[in-house]
mmCIF file with all atom_site columns, C-alpha atoms and ligand atoms in Angstrom:
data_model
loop_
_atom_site.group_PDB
_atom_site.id
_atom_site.type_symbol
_atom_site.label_atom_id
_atom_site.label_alt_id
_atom_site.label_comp_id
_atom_site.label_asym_id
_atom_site.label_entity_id
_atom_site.label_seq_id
_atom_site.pdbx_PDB_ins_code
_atom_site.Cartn_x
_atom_site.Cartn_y
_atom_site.Cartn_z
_atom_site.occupancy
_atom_site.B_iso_or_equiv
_atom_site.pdbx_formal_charge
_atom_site.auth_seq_id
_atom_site.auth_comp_id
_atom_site.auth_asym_id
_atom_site.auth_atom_id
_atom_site.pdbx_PDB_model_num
ATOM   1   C  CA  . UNK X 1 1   ? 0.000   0.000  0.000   1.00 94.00 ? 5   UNK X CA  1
ATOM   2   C  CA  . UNK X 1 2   ? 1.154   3.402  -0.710  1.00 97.00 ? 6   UNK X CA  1
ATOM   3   C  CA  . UNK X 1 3   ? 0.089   5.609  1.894   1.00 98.00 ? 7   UNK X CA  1
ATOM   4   C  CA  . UNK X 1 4   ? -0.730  9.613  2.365   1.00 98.00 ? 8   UNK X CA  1
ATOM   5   C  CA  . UNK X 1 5   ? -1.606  11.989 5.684   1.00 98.00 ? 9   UNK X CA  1
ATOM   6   C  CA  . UNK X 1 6   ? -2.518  15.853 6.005   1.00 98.00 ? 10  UNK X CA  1
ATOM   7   C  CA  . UNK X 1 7   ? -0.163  17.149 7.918   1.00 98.00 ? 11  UNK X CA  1
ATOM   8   C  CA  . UNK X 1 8   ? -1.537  16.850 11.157  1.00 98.00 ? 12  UNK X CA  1
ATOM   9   C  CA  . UNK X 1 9   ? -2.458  12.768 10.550  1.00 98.00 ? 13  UNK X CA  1
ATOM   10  C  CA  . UNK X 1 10  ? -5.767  13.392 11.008  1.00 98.00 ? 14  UNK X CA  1
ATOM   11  C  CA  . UNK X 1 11  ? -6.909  12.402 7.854   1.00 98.00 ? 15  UNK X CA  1
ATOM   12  C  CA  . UNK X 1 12  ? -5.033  8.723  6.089   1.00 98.00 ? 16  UNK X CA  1
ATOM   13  C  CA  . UNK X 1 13  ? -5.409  7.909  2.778   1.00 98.00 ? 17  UNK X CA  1
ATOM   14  C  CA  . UNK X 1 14  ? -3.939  4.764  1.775   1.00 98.00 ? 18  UNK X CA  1
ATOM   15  C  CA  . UNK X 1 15  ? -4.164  3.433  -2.220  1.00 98.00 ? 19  UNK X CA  1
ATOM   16  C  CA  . UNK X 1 16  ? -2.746  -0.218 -3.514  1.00 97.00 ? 20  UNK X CA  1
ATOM   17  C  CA  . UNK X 1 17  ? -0.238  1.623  -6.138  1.00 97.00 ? 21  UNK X CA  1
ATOM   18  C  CA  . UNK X 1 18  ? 0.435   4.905  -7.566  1.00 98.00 ? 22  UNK X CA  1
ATOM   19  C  CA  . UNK X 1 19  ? -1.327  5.947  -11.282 1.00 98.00 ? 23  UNK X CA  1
ATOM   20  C  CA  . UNK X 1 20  ? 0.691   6.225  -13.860 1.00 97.00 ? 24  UNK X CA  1
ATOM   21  C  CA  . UNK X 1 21  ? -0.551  9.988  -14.350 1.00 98.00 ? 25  UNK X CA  1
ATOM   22  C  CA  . UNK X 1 22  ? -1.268  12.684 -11.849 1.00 98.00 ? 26  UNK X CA  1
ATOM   23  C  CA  . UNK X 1 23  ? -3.726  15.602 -13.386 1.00 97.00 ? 27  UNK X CA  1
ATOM   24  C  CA  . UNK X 1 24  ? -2.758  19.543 -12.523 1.00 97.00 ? 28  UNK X CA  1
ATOM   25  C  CA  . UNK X 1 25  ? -5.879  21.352 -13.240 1.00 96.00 ? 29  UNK X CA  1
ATOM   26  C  CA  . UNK X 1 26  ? -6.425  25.194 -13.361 1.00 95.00 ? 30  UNK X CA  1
ATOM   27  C  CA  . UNK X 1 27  ? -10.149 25.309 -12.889 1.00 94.00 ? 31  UNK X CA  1
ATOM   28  C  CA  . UNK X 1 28  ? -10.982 28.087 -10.084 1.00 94.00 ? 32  UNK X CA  1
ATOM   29  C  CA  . UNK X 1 29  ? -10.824 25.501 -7.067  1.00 95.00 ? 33  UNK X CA  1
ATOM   30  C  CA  . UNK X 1 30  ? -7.706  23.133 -7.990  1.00 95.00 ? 34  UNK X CA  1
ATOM   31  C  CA  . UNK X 1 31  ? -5.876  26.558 -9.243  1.00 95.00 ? 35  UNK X CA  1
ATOM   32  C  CA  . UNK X 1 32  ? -6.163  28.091 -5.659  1.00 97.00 ? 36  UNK X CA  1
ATOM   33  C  CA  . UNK X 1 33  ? -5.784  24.754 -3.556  1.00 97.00 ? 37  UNK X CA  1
ATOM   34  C  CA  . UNK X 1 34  ? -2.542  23.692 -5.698  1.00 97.00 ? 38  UNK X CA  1
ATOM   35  C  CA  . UNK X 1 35  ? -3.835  20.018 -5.777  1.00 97.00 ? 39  UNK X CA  1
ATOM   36  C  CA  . UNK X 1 36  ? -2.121  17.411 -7.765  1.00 98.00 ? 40  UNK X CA  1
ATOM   37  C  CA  . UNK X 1 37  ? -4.856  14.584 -8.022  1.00 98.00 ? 41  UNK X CA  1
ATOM   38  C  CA  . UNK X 1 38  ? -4.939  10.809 -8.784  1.00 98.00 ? 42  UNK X CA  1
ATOM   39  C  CA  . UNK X 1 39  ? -7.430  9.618  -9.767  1.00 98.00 ? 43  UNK X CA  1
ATOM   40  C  CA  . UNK X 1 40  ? -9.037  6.387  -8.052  1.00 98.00 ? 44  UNK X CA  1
ATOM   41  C  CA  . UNK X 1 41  ? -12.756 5.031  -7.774  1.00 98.00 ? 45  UNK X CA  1
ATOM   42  C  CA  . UNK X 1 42  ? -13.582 4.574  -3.833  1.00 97.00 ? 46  UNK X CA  1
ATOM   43  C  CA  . UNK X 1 43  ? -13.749 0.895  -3.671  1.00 97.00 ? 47  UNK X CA  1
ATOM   44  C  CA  . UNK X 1 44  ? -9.970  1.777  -4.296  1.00 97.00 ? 48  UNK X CA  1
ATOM   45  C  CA  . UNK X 1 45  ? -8.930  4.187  -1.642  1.00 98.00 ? 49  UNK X CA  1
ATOM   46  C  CA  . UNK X 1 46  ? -8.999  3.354  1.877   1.00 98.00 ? 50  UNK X CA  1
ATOM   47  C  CA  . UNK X 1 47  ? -10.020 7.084  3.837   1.00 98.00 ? 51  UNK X CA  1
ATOM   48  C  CA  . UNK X 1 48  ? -9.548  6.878  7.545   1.00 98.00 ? 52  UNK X CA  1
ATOM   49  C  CA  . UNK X 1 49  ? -10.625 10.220 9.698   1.00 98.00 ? 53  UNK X CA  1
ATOM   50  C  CA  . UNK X 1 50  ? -9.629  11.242 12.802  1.00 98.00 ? 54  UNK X CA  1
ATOM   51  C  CA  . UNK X 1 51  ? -11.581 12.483 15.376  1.00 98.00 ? 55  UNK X CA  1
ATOM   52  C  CA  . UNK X 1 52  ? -10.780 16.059 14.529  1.00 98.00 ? 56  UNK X CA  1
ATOM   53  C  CA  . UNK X 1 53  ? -13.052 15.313 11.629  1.00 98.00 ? 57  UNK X CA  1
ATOM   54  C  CA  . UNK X 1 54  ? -13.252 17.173 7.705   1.00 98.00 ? 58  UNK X CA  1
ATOM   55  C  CA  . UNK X 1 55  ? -15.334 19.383 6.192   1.00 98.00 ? 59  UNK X CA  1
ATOM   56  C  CA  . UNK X 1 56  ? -16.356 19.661 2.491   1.00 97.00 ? 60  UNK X CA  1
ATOM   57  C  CA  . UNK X 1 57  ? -16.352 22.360 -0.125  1.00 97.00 ? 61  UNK X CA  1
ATOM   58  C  CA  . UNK X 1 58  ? -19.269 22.055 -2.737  1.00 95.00 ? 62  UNK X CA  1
ATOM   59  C  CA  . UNK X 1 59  ? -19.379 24.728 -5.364  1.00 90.00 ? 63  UNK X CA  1
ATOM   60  C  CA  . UNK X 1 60  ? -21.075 25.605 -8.916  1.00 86.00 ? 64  UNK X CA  1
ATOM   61  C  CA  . UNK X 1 61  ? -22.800 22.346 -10.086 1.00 87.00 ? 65  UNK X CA  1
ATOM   62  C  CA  . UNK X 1 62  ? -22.514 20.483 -6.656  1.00 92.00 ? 66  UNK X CA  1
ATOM   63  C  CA  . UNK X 1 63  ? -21.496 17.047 -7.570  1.00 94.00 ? 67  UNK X CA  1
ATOM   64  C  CA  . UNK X 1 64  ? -17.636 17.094 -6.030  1.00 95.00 ? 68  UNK X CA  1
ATOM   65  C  CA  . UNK X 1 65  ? -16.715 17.900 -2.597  1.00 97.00 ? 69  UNK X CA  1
ATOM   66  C  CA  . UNK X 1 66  ? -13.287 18.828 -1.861  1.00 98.00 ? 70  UNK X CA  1
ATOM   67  C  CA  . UNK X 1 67  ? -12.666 17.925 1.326   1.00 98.00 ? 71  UNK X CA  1
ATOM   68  C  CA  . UNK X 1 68  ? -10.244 19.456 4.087   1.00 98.00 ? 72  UNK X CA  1
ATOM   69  C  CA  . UNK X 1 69  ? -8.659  18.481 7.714   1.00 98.00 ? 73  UNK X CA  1
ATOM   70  C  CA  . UNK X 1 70  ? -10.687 20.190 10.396  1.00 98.00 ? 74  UNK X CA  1
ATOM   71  C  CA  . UNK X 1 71  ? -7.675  20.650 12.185  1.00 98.00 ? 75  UNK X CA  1
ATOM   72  C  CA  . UNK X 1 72  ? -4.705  21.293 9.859   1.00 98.00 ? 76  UNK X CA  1
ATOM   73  C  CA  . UNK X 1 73  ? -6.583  22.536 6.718   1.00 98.00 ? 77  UNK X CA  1
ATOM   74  C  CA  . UNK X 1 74  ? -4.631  20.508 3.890   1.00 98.00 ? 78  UNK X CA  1
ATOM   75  C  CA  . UNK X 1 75  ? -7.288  19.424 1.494   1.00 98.00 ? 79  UNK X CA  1
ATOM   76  C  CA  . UNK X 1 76  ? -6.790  15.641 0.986   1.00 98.00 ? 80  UNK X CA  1
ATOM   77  C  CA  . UNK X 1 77  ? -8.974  13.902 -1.515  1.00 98.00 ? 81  UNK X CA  1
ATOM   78  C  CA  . UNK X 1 78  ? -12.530 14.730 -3.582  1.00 97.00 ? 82  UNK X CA  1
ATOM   79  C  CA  . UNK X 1 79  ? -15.423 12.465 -3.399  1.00 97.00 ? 83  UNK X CA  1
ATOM   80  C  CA  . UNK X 1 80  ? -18.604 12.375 -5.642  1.00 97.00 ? 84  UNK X CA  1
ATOM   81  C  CA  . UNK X 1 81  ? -21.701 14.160 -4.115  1.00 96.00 ? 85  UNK X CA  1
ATOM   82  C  CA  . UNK X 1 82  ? -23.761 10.485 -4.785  1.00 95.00 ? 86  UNK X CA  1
ATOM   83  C  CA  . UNK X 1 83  ? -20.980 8.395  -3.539  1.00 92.00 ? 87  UNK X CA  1
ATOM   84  C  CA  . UNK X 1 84  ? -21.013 4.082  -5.126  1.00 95.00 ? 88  UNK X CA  1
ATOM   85  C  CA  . UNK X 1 85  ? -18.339 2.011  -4.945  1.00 94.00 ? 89  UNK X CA  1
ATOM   86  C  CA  . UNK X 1 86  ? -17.443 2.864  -8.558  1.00 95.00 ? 90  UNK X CA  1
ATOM   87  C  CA  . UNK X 1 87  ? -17.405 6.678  -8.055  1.00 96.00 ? 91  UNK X CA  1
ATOM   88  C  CA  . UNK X 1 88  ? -14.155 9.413  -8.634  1.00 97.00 ? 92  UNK X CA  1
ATOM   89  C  CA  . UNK X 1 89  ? -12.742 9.680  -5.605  1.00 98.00 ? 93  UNK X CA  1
ATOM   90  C  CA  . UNK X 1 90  ? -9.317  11.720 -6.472  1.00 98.00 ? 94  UNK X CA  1
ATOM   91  C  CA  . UNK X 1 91  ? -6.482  12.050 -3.704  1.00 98.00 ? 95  UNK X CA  1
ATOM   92  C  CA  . UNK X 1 92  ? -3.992  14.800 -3.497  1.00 98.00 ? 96  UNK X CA  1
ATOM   93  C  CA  . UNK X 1 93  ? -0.677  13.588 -4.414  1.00 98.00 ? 97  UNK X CA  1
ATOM   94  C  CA  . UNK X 1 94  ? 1.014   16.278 -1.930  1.00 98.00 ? 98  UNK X CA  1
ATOM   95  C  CA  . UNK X 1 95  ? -0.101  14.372 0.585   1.00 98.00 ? 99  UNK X CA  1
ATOM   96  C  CA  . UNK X 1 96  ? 1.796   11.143 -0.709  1.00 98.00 ? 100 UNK X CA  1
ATOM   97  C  CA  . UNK X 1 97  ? 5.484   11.468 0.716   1.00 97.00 ? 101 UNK X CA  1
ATOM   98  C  CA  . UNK X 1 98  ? 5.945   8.665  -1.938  1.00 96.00 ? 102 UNK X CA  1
ATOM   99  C  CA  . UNK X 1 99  ? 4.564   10.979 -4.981  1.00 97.00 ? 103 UNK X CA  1
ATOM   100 C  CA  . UNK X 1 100 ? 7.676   13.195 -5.196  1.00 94.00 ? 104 UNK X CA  1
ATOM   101 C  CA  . UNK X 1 101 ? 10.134  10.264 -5.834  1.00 93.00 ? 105 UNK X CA  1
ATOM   102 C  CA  . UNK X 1 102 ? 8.038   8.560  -8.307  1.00 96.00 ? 106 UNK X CA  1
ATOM   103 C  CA  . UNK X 1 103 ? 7.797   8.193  -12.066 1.00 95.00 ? 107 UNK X CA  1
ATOM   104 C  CA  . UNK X 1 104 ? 4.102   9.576  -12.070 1.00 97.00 ? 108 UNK X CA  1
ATOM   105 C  CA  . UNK X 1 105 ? 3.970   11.947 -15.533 1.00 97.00 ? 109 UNK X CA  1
ATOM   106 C  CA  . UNK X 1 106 ? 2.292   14.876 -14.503 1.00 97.00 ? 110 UNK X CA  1
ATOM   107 C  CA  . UNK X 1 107 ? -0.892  15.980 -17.044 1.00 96.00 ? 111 UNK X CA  1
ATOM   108 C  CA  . UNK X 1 108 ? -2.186  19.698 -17.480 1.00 96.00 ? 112 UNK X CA  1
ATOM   109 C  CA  . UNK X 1 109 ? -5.558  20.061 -17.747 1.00 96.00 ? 113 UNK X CA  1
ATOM   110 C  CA  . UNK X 1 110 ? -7.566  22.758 -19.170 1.00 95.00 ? 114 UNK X CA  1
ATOM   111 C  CA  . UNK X 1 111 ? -10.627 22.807 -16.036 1.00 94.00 ? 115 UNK X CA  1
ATOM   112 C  CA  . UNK X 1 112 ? -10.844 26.699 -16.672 1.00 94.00 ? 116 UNK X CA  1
ATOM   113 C  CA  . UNK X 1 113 ? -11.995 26.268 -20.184 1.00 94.00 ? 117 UNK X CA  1
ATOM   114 C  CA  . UNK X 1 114 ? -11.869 23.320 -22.484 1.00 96.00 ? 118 UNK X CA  1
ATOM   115 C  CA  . UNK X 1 115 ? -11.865 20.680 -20.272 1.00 94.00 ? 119 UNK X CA  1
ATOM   116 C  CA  . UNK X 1 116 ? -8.965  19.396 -22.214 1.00 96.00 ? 120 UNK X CA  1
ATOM   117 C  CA  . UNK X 1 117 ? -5.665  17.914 -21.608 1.00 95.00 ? 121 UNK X CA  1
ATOM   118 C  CA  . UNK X 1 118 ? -3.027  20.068 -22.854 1.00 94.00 ? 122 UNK X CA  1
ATOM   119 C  CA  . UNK X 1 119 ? -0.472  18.121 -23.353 1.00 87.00 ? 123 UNK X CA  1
HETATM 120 ZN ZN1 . LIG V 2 .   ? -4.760  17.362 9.369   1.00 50.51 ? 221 LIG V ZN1 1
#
């Protein structure tokens, strides 16, 4: 298992393997929070919260929340607004110690208007 924390440990995230590519979007939210997602379904990631609990951020068409530690702040993964086994859940790769050594190829993607990759 490959495993991830905020930086208080509050919030775990643990995934079988890496992807193979990592998605940098510049859409309003992932612009401003920085995030560097992978993209998993949520039969794949195991979430564990602490008792200091998260808190979600739901904006324009409602169907993502980006969730946050309660206590440290670092946002840590997105999760569908109908969650099923099968849904998006994405995880922050800054929160993956193991991210920054790996081979994962980093993709651009156009969130602010095409919705395209640009690479
Ligand atoms: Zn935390």
């Amino acid at each position: 298992m490959v495993k991830g924390s905020c930086h208080c440990g509050n919030v775990q995230l643990s995934v079988q393997k890496l992807t193979e590519t990592a998605t940098k979007c510049n859409c309003s939210i992932c612009s401003r929070y920085a995030a560097i997602w992978g993209y998993f379904t949520e039969s794949d990631v195991v979430v564990s919260v602490g008792s200091k609990g998260i808190s979600a951020y739901c904006h324009g068409d409602k169907t993502i929340n980006f969730n946050r530690c309660n206590e440290c702040g670092c946002v840590t993964h997105y999760t569908s607004t109908t969650p099923s086994p099968g849904a998006r859940l994405a995880v922050n790769y800054r929160m993956f110690p193991d991210f920054f050594n790996s081979q994962v190829k980093i993709r651009r993607f156009d969130g602010a208007d095409t919705w395209q990759y640009l690479d």
